[in-house]
Amino acid sequence: AQSVTQLDSQVPVFEEAPVELRCNYSSSVSVYLFWYVQYPNQGLQLLLKYLSGSTLVKGINGFEAEFNKSQTSFHLRKPSVHISDTAEYFCAVLDPQGAQKLVFGQGTRLTINP
Amino acid sequence: NAGVTQTPKFRVLKTGQSMTLLCAQDMNHEYMYWYRQDPGMGLRLIHYSVGEGTTAKGEVPDGYNVSRLKKQNFLLGLESAAPSQTSVYFCASSFDVPRKNSYEQYFGPGTRLTVT
């Protein structure tokens, strides 16, 4: 069975500060990992994904994440955040077999303070 | 392309009432999914479909039924609503064979349902 744990439910940071949102996963099959972002009152959109290859993946809006197999982690980072990054962020693991179901973490609410 | 659309956007039901949520996608996706989002619990899969005429149970299927009569539509039904079904419901869709190795699911804007 697959599972995802997001270690922080809320992360407040000041504008232009760096941020890291933590994600740990458990999977018995090939690991396909995703970060989705949900802006207020909207649906989810894909931020970035790791399927294979380079363990450092870059996404939209200056975000990047690093896949660490030994630590079973996929932490999301941004070197300098903006007010517009205020959103909820979800880490997810996908089972590529069958219906490609996603298993989501609990979500991390990122709040940017001026 | 409208992408994934959901109807309605908001709804308030009384306990015991029934309703149907409609999801439509215009991307010719084979796979469609219904999730519910609750605070502190992320998104949980209710039901999914791998093609027209097929449905399957997800993680939290109790109290819900679904139908996929047309490829582009995926309906979620609540036969007898309960307060525990107060949630935000999201529909998503994806290709069966990943395009450009994507595996991306595309989400609708959500339906906020309150059961009193």
PDB file of C-alpha atoms in Angstrom:
ATOM      1  CA  ALA A   1       0.000   0.000   0.000  1.00  0.00           C
ATOM      2  CA  GLN A   2       1.090   3.529  -0.661  1.00  0.00           C
ATOM      3  CA  SER A   3       0.904   6.452   1.731  1.00  0.00           C
ATOM      4  CA  VAL A   4       2.095  10.036   1.966  1.00  0.00           C
ATOM      5  CA  THR A   5       2.838  12.104   5.052  1.00  0.00           C
ATOM      6  CA  GLN A   6       3.217  15.856   4.942  1.00  0.00           C
ATOM      7  CA  LEU A   7       4.991  16.773   8.104  1.00  0.00           C
ATOM      8  CA  ASP A   8       3.685  20.320   8.487  1.00  0.00           C
ATOM      9  CA  SER A   9       0.030  21.292   8.318  1.00  0.00           C
ATOM     10  CA  GLN A  10       0.808  25.020   8.235  1.00  0.00           C
ATOM     11  CA  VAL A  11       3.942  26.939   7.291  1.00  0.00           C
ATOM     12  CA  PRO A  12       4.073  30.711   7.749  1.00  0.00           C
ATOM     13  CA  VAL A  13       6.973  32.572   6.152  1.00  0.00           C
ATOM     14  CA  PHE A  14       7.858  36.127   5.321  1.00  0.00           C
ATOM     15  CA  GLU A  15       7.905  37.351   1.758  1.00  0.00           C
ATOM     16  CA  GLU A  16      11.234  36.786  -0.045  1.00  0.00           C
ATOM     17  CA  ALA A  17      12.295  34.175   2.525  1.00  0.00           C
ATOM     18  CA  PRO A  18      13.102  30.590   1.470  1.00  0.00           C
ATOM     19  CA  VAL A  19      10.652  27.804   2.197  1.00  0.00           C
ATOM     20  CA  GLU A  20      10.702  24.009   2.379  1.00  0.00           C
ATOM     21  CA  LEU A  21       7.557  21.891   2.546  1.00  0.00           C
ATOM     22  CA  ARG A  22       8.259  18.367   3.684  1.00  0.00           C
ATOM     23  CA  CYS A  23       6.838  15.163   2.251  1.00  0.00           C
ATOM     24  CA  ASN A  24       7.609  11.526   3.077  1.00  0.00           C
ATOM     25  CA  TYR A  25       6.141   8.585   1.212  1.00  0.00           C
ATOM     26  CA  SER A  26       5.734   4.857   1.514  1.00  0.00           C
ATOM     27  CA  SER A  27       5.403   2.704  -1.572  1.00  0.00           C
ATOM     28  CA  SER A  28       6.010  -0.920  -2.499  1.00  0.00           C
ATOM     29  CA  VAL A  29       6.026  -0.231  -6.237  1.00  0.00           C
ATOM     30  CA  SER A  30       7.800   2.135  -8.586  1.00  0.00           C
ATOM     31  CA  VAL A  31       7.620   5.620  -7.173  1.00  0.00           C
ATOM     32  CA  TYR A  32       5.975   8.383  -9.120  1.00  0.00           C
ATOM     33  CA  LEU A  33       5.707  11.526  -7.017  1.00  0.00           C
ATOM     34  CA  PHE A  34       3.835  14.772  -7.496  1.00  0.00           C
ATOM     35  CA  TRP A  35       3.284  18.134  -5.911  1.00  0.00           C
ATOM     36  CA  TYR A  36      -0.021  19.872  -6.607  1.00  0.00           C
ATOM     37  CA  VAL A  37      -0.976  23.416  -5.593  1.00  0.00           C
ATOM     38  CA  GLN A  38      -4.443  24.672  -4.693  1.00  0.00           C
ATOM     39  CA  TYR A  39      -4.948  28.428  -4.694  1.00  0.00           C
ATOM     40  CA  PRO A  40      -7.867  29.746  -2.616  1.00  0.00           C
ATOM     41  CA  ASN A  41     -11.251  28.614  -3.919  1.00  0.00           C
ATOM     42  CA  GLN A  42      -9.747  26.803  -6.900  1.00  0.00           C
ATOM     43  CA  GLY A  43      -9.050  23.273  -8.013  1.00  0.00           C
ATOM     44  CA  LEU A  44      -5.636  21.627  -7.934  1.00  0.00           C
ATOM     45  CA  GLN A  45      -2.957  22.171 -10.537  1.00  0.00           C
ATOM     46  CA  LEU A  46       0.274  20.310 -11.091  1.00  0.00           C
ATOM     47  CA  LEU A  47       3.366  22.016  -9.722  1.00  0.00           C
ATOM     48  CA  LEU A  48       5.970  19.364 -10.577  1.00  0.00           C
ATOM     49  CA  LYS A  49       6.530  15.643 -10.775  1.00  0.00           C
ATOM     50  CA  TYR A  50       9.217  12.985 -10.412  1.00  0.00           C
ATOM     51  CA  LEU A  51       8.921   9.919 -12.611  1.00  0.00           C
ATOM     52  CA  SER A  52      12.545   8.891 -13.142  1.00  0.00           C
ATOM     53  CA  GLY A  53      15.970  10.314 -13.949  1.00  0.00           C
ATOM     54  CA  SER A  54      17.391  13.365 -12.211  1.00  0.00           C
ATOM     55  CA  THR A  55      16.417  13.502  -8.568  1.00  0.00           C
ATOM     56  CA  LEU A  56      16.104  17.296  -8.663  1.00  0.00           C
ATOM     57  CA  VAL A  57      13.004  18.349 -10.522  1.00  0.00           C
ATOM     58  CA  LYS A  58      11.945  21.867 -11.368  1.00  0.00           C
ATOM     59  CA  GLY A  59       8.358  23.017 -11.623  1.00  0.00           C
ATOM     60  CA  ILE A  60       6.335  26.098 -12.274  1.00  0.00           C
ATOM     61  CA  ASN A  61       6.641  29.391 -10.383  1.00  0.00           C
ATOM     62  CA  GLY A  62      10.240  28.761  -9.307  1.00  0.00           C
ATOM     63  CA  PHE A  63       9.527  25.678  -7.190  1.00  0.00           C
ATOM     64  CA  GLU A  64      11.747  22.607  -7.162  1.00  0.00           C
ATOM     65  CA  ALA A  65      11.757  19.293  -5.328  1.00  0.00           C
ATOM     66  CA  GLU A  66      14.335  16.639  -4.606  1.00  0.00           C
ATOM     67  CA  PHE A  67      13.611  12.929  -4.648  1.00  0.00           C
ATOM     68  CA  ASN A  68      15.576  11.102  -1.960  1.00  0.00           C
ATOM     69  CA  LYS A  69      15.072   7.351  -2.180  1.00  0.00           C
ATOM     70  CA  SER A  70      17.071   6.466   0.934  1.00  0.00           C
ATOM     71  CA  GLN A  71      15.047   8.866   3.068  1.00  0.00           C
ATOM     72  CA  THR A  72      11.799   8.220   1.164  1.00  0.00           C
ATOM     73  CA  SER A  73      11.289  11.957   0.866  1.00  0.00           C
ATOM     74  CA  PHE A  74      10.225  14.435  -1.783  1.00  0.00           C
ATOM     75  CA  HIS A  75      10.552  17.875  -0.200  1.00  0.00           C
ATOM     76  CA  LEU A  76       9.425  20.996  -2.044  1.00  0.00           C
ATOM     77  CA  ARG A  77      11.546  24.148  -1.960  1.00  0.00           C
ATOM     78  CA  LYS A  78      11.548  27.704  -3.191  1.00  0.00           C
ATOM     79  CA  PRO A  79      14.466  30.075  -2.544  1.00  0.00           C
ATOM     80  CA  SER A  80      12.346  33.239  -2.319  1.00  0.00           C
ATOM     81  CA  VAL A  81       8.576  33.242  -1.885  1.00  0.00           C
ATOM     82  CA  HIS A  82       6.045  35.798  -3.006  1.00  0.00           C
ATOM     83  CA  ILE A  83       2.666  36.764  -1.624  1.00  0.00           C
ATOM     84  CA  SER A  84       1.087  35.000  -4.606  1.00  0.00           C
ATOM     85  CA  ASP A  85       2.508  31.657  -3.388  1.00  0.00           C
ATOM     86  CA  THR A  86      -0.059  31.632  -0.587  1.00  0.00           C
ATOM     87  CA  ALA A  87      -1.905  28.366  -1.199  1.00  0.00           C
ATOM     88  CA  GLU A  88      -2.312  24.809  -0.021  1.00  0.00           C
ATOM     89  CA  TYR A  89       0.246  22.328  -1.311  1.00  0.00           C
ATOM     90  CA  PHE A  90      -0.351  18.608  -1.673  1.00  0.00           C
ATOM     91  CA  CYS A  91       2.215  15.874  -2.111  1.00  0.00           C
ATOM     92  CA  ALA A  92       0.966  12.716  -3.824  1.00  0.00           C
ATOM     93  CA  VAL A  93       2.209   9.303  -4.914  1.00  0.00           C
ATOM     94  CA  LEU A  94       0.824   7.559  -7.982  1.00  0.00           C
ATOM     95  CA  ASP A  95       0.379   3.894  -8.675  1.00  0.00           C
ATOM     96  CA  PRO A  96       1.226   3.655 -12.422  1.00  0.00           C
ATOM     97  CA  GLN A  97      -0.586   0.341 -12.781  1.00  0.00           C
ATOM     98  CA  GLY A  98      -4.261   0.124 -13.559  1.00  0.00           C
ATOM     99  CA  ALA A  99      -6.188   3.340 -13.076  1.00  0.00           C
ATOM    100  CA  GLN A 100      -3.177   5.453 -12.064  1.00  0.00           C
ATOM    101  CA  LYS A 101      -4.721   6.373  -8.742  1.00  0.00           C
ATOM    102  CA  LEU A 102      -3.210   9.149  -6.681  1.00  0.00           C
ATOM    103  CA  VAL A 103      -2.752   8.958  -2.921  1.00  0.00           C
ATOM    104  CA  PHE A 104      -2.495  12.410  -1.384  1.00  0.00           C
ATOM    105  CA  GLY A 105      -0.880  13.715   1.750  1.00  0.00           C
ATOM    106  CA  GLN A 106      -2.809  15.818   4.232  1.00  0.00           C
ATOM    107  CA  GLY A 107      -1.760  19.113   2.687  1.00  0.00           C
ATOM    108  CA  THR A 108       0.395  22.018   3.878  1.00  0.00           C
ATOM    109  CA  ARG A 109      -1.052  25.496   4.032  1.00  0.00           C
ATOM    110  CA  LEU A 110       1.641  28.011   3.077  1.00  0.00           C
ATOM    111  CA  THR A 111       0.984  31.541   4.288  1.00  0.00           C
ATOM    112  CA  ILE A 112       3.225  34.370   3.112  1.00  0.00           C
ATOM    113  CA  ASN A 113       3.415  37.405   5.367  1.00  0.00           C
ATOM    114  CA  PRO A 114       4.557  40.785   4.042  1.00  0.00           C
TER     115      PRO A 114
ATOM    116  CA  ASN B   1     -11.005  23.883 -24.164  1.00  0.00           C
ATOM    117  CA  ALA B   2     -12.973  24.227 -20.953  1.00  0.00           C
ATOM    118  CA  GLY B   3     -10.968  21.425 -19.350  1.00  0.00           C
ATOM    119  CA  VAL B   4     -12.808  19.851 -16.412  1.00  0.00           C
ATOM    120  CA  THR B   5     -16.029  21.516 -15.292  1.00  0.00           C
ATOM    121  CA  GLN B   6     -18.234  20.725 -12.306  1.00  0.00           C
ATOM    122  CA  THR B   7     -21.878  21.505 -11.644  1.00  0.00           C
ATOM    123  CA  PRO B   8     -23.043  22.918  -9.274  1.00  0.00           C
ATOM    124  CA  LYS B   9     -20.398  25.031  -7.530  1.00  0.00           C
ATOM    125  CA  PHE B  10     -22.272  25.179  -4.212  1.00  0.00           C
ATOM    126  CA  ARG B  11     -25.144  23.254  -2.694  1.00  0.00           C
ATOM    127  CA  VAL B  12     -26.852  22.997   0.671  1.00  0.00           C
ATOM    128  CA  LEU B  13     -28.830  19.833   1.403  1.00  0.00           C
ATOM    129  CA  LYS B  14     -30.901  18.668   4.315  1.00  0.00           C
ATOM    130  CA  THR B  15     -30.159  15.277   5.829  1.00  0.00           C
ATOM    131  CA  GLY B  16     -31.815  12.556   3.781  1.00  0.00           C
ATOM    132  CA  GLN B  17     -32.061  14.527   0.539  1.00  0.00           C
ATOM    133  CA  SER B  18     -30.469  13.290  -2.629  1.00  0.00           C
ATOM    134  CA  MET B  19     -28.453  15.037  -5.324  1.00  0.00           C
ATOM    135  CA  THR B  20     -26.180  14.431  -8.284  1.00  0.00           C
ATOM    136  CA  LEU B  21     -22.915  16.200  -9.002  1.00  0.00           C
ATOM    137  CA  LEU B  22     -21.913  16.429 -12.643  1.00  0.00           C
ATOM    138  CA  CYS B  23     -18.379  16.387 -13.960  1.00  0.00           C
ATOM    139  CA  ALA B  24     -17.603  16.992 -17.616  1.00  0.00           C
ATOM    140  CA  GLN B  25     -14.279  16.971 -19.472  1.00  0.00           C
ATOM    141  CA  ASP B  26     -13.514  17.898 -23.062  1.00  0.00           C
ATOM    142  CA  MET B  27      -9.994  16.457 -23.295  1.00  0.00           C
ATOM    143  CA  ASN B  28     -11.019  12.965 -24.445  1.00  0.00           C
ATOM    144  CA  HIS B  29      -9.609  11.437 -21.256  1.00  0.00           C
ATOM    145  CA  GLU B  30     -10.321   7.795 -20.500  1.00  0.00           C
ATOM    146  CA  TYR B  31      -9.874   7.960 -16.744  1.00  0.00           C
ATOM    147  CA  MET B  32     -12.045  10.018 -14.419  1.00  0.00           C
ATOM    148  CA  TYR B  33     -12.034  10.327 -10.639  1.00  0.00           C
ATOM    149  CA  TRP B  34     -14.109  11.749  -7.796  1.00  0.00           C
ATOM    150  CA  TYR B  35     -12.363  12.964  -4.642  1.00  0.00           C
ATOM    151  CA  ARG B  36     -13.529  14.594  -1.460  1.00  0.00           C
ATOM    152  CA  GLN B  37     -11.418  17.137   0.393  1.00  0.00           C
ATOM    153  CA  ASP B  38     -11.721  17.567   4.142  1.00  0.00           C
ATOM    154  CA  PRO B  39      -9.550  19.731   6.412  1.00  0.00           C
ATOM    155  CA  GLY B  40      -6.418  17.927   7.547  1.00  0.00           C
ATOM    156  CA  MET B  41      -7.165  14.862   5.441  1.00  0.00           C
ATOM    157  CA  GLY B  42      -6.057  15.889   1.981  1.00  0.00           C
ATOM    158  CA  LEU B  43      -8.011  14.456  -0.945  1.00  0.00           C
ATOM    159  CA  ARG B  44      -9.471  10.983  -0.724  1.00  0.00           C
ATOM    160  CA  LEU B  45     -10.650   8.961  -3.703  1.00  0.00           C
ATOM    161  CA  ILE B  46     -14.363   8.119  -3.673  1.00  0.00           C
ATOM    162  CA  HIS B  47     -14.897   6.345  -7.002  1.00  0.00           C
ATOM    163  CA  TYR B  48     -13.155   6.235 -10.339  1.00  0.00           C
ATOM    164  CA  SER B  49     -13.723   5.121 -13.904  1.00  0.00           C
ATOM    165  CA  VAL B  50     -11.302   3.717 -16.463  1.00  0.00           C
ATOM    166  CA  GLY B  51     -13.669   4.176 -19.378  1.00  0.00           C
ATOM    167  CA  GLU B  52     -17.232   4.646 -20.561  1.00  0.00           C
ATOM    168  CA  GLY B  53     -19.566   2.236 -18.800  1.00  0.00           C
ATOM    169  CA  THR B  54     -17.055   1.288 -16.086  1.00  0.00           C
ATOM    170  CA  THR B  55     -16.816   2.373 -12.459  1.00  0.00           C
ATOM    171  CA  ALA B  56     -14.877   1.194  -9.416  1.00  0.00           C
ATOM    172  CA  LYS B  57     -14.671   1.954  -5.709  1.00  0.00           C
ATOM    173  CA  GLY B  58     -11.951   4.082  -4.245  1.00  0.00           C
ATOM    174  CA  GLU B  59     -10.888   4.637  -0.661  1.00  0.00           C
ATOM    175  CA  VAL B  60     -14.157   6.109   0.711  1.00  0.00           C
ATOM    176  CA  PRO B  61     -17.079   4.902  -1.469  1.00  0.00           C
ATOM    177  CA  ASP B  62     -19.788   4.395   1.176  1.00  0.00           C
ATOM    178  CA  GLY B  63     -22.873   6.580   0.693  1.00  0.00           C
ATOM    179  CA  TYR B  64     -22.018   7.455  -2.910  1.00  0.00           C
ATOM    180  CA  ASN B  65     -22.823   6.027  -6.317  1.00  0.00           C
ATOM    181  CA  VAL B  66     -21.406   6.940  -9.720  1.00  0.00           C
ATOM    182  CA  SER B  67     -22.167   6.477 -13.366  1.00  0.00           C
ATOM    183  CA  ARG B  68     -20.191   6.971 -16.581  1.00  0.00           C
ATOM    184  CA  LEU B  69     -22.717   6.653 -19.389  1.00  0.00           C
ATOM    185  CA  LYS B  70     -20.755   8.946 -21.692  1.00  0.00           C
ATOM    186  CA  LYS B  71     -16.985   9.184 -21.942  1.00  0.00           C
ATOM    187  CA  GLN B  72     -16.953  12.885 -21.204  1.00  0.00           C
ATOM    188  CA  ASN B  73     -19.231  12.802 -18.140  1.00  0.00           C
ATOM    189  CA  PHE B  74     -18.849  11.290 -14.684  1.00  0.00           C
ATOM    190  CA  LEU B  75     -21.751  11.655 -12.241  1.00  0.00           C
ATOM    191  CA  LEU B  76     -21.534  11.367  -8.466  1.00  0.00           C
ATOM    192  CA  GLY B  77     -24.756  10.658  -6.594  1.00  0.00           C
ATOM    193  CA  LEU B  78     -25.710  10.946  -2.963  1.00  0.00           C
ATOM    194  CA  GLU B  79     -28.892   8.967  -2.382  1.00  0.00           C
ATOM    195  CA  SER B  80     -29.500  10.024   1.223  1.00  0.00           C
ATOM    196  CA  ALA B  81     -27.205  12.820   2.311  1.00  0.00           C
ATOM    197  CA  ALA B  82     -25.660  12.823   5.783  1.00  0.00           C
ATOM    198  CA  PRO B  83     -23.823  15.614   7.649  1.00  0.00           C
ATOM    199  CA  SER B  84     -20.624  13.522   7.358  1.00  0.00           C
ATOM    200  CA  GLN B  85     -20.789  14.133   3.611  1.00  0.00           C
ATOM    201  CA  THR B  86     -20.271  17.863   4.074  1.00  0.00           C
ATOM    202  CA  SER B  87     -17.116  18.412   2.053  1.00  0.00           C
ATOM    203  CA  VAL B  88     -15.593  19.872  -1.072  1.00  0.00           C
ATOM    204  CA  TYR B  89     -15.832  17.467  -3.996  1.00  0.00           C
ATOM    205  CA  PHE B  90     -13.346  17.461  -6.836  1.00  0.00           C
ATOM    206  CA  CYS B  91     -13.492  15.690 -10.135  1.00  0.00           C
ATOM    207  CA  ALA B  92     -10.348  14.895 -12.113  1.00  0.00           C
ATOM    208  CA  SER B  93      -9.475  13.217 -15.389  1.00  0.00           C
ATOM    209  CA  SER B  94      -6.413  11.839 -17.139  1.00  0.00           C
ATOM    210  CA  PHE B  95      -5.253   9.908 -20.184  1.00  0.00           C
ATOM    211  CA  ASP B  96      -4.996   6.138 -19.920  1.00  0.00           C
ATOM    212  CA  VAL B  97      -1.748   6.132 -21.854  1.00  0.00           C
ATOM    213  CA  PRO B  98       0.345   9.004 -20.476  1.00  0.00           C
ATOM    214  CA  ARG B  99       1.129  11.660 -23.040  1.00  0.00           C
ATOM    215  CA  LYS B 100       4.803  12.658 -22.977  1.00  0.00           C
ATOM    216  CA  ASN B 101       5.161  10.491 -19.850  1.00  0.00           C
ATOM    217  CA  SER B 102       2.958  12.916 -17.954  1.00  0.00           C
ATOM    218  CA  TYR B 103       0.535  10.972 -15.704  1.00  0.00           C
ATOM    219  CA  GLU B 104      -1.027  14.335 -14.855  1.00  0.00           C
ATOM    220  CA  GLN B 105      -4.555  14.457 -13.494  1.00  0.00           C
ATOM    221  CA  TYR B 106      -6.557  17.552 -14.423  1.00  0.00           C
ATOM    222  CA  PHE B 107      -8.888  18.863 -11.740  1.00  0.00           C
ATOM    223  CA  GLY B 108     -12.178  20.697 -11.833  1.00  0.00           C
ATOM    224  CA  PRO B 109     -12.886  23.772  -9.662  1.00  0.00           C
ATOM    225  CA  GLY B 110     -14.785  21.804  -7.026  1.00  0.00           C
ATOM    226  CA  THR B 111     -18.278  21.655  -5.538  1.00  0.00           C
ATOM    227  CA  ARG B 112     -18.786  22.815  -1.972  1.00  0.00           C
ATOM    228  CA  LEU B 113     -21.546  20.724  -0.373  1.00  0.00           C
ATOM    229  CA  THR B 114     -23.065  21.366   3.032  1.00  0.00           C
ATOM    230  CA  VAL B 115     -25.465  18.867   4.587  1.00  0.00           C
ATOM    231  CA  THR B 116     -27.477  20.203   7.536  1.00  0.00           C
TER     232      THR B 116
END
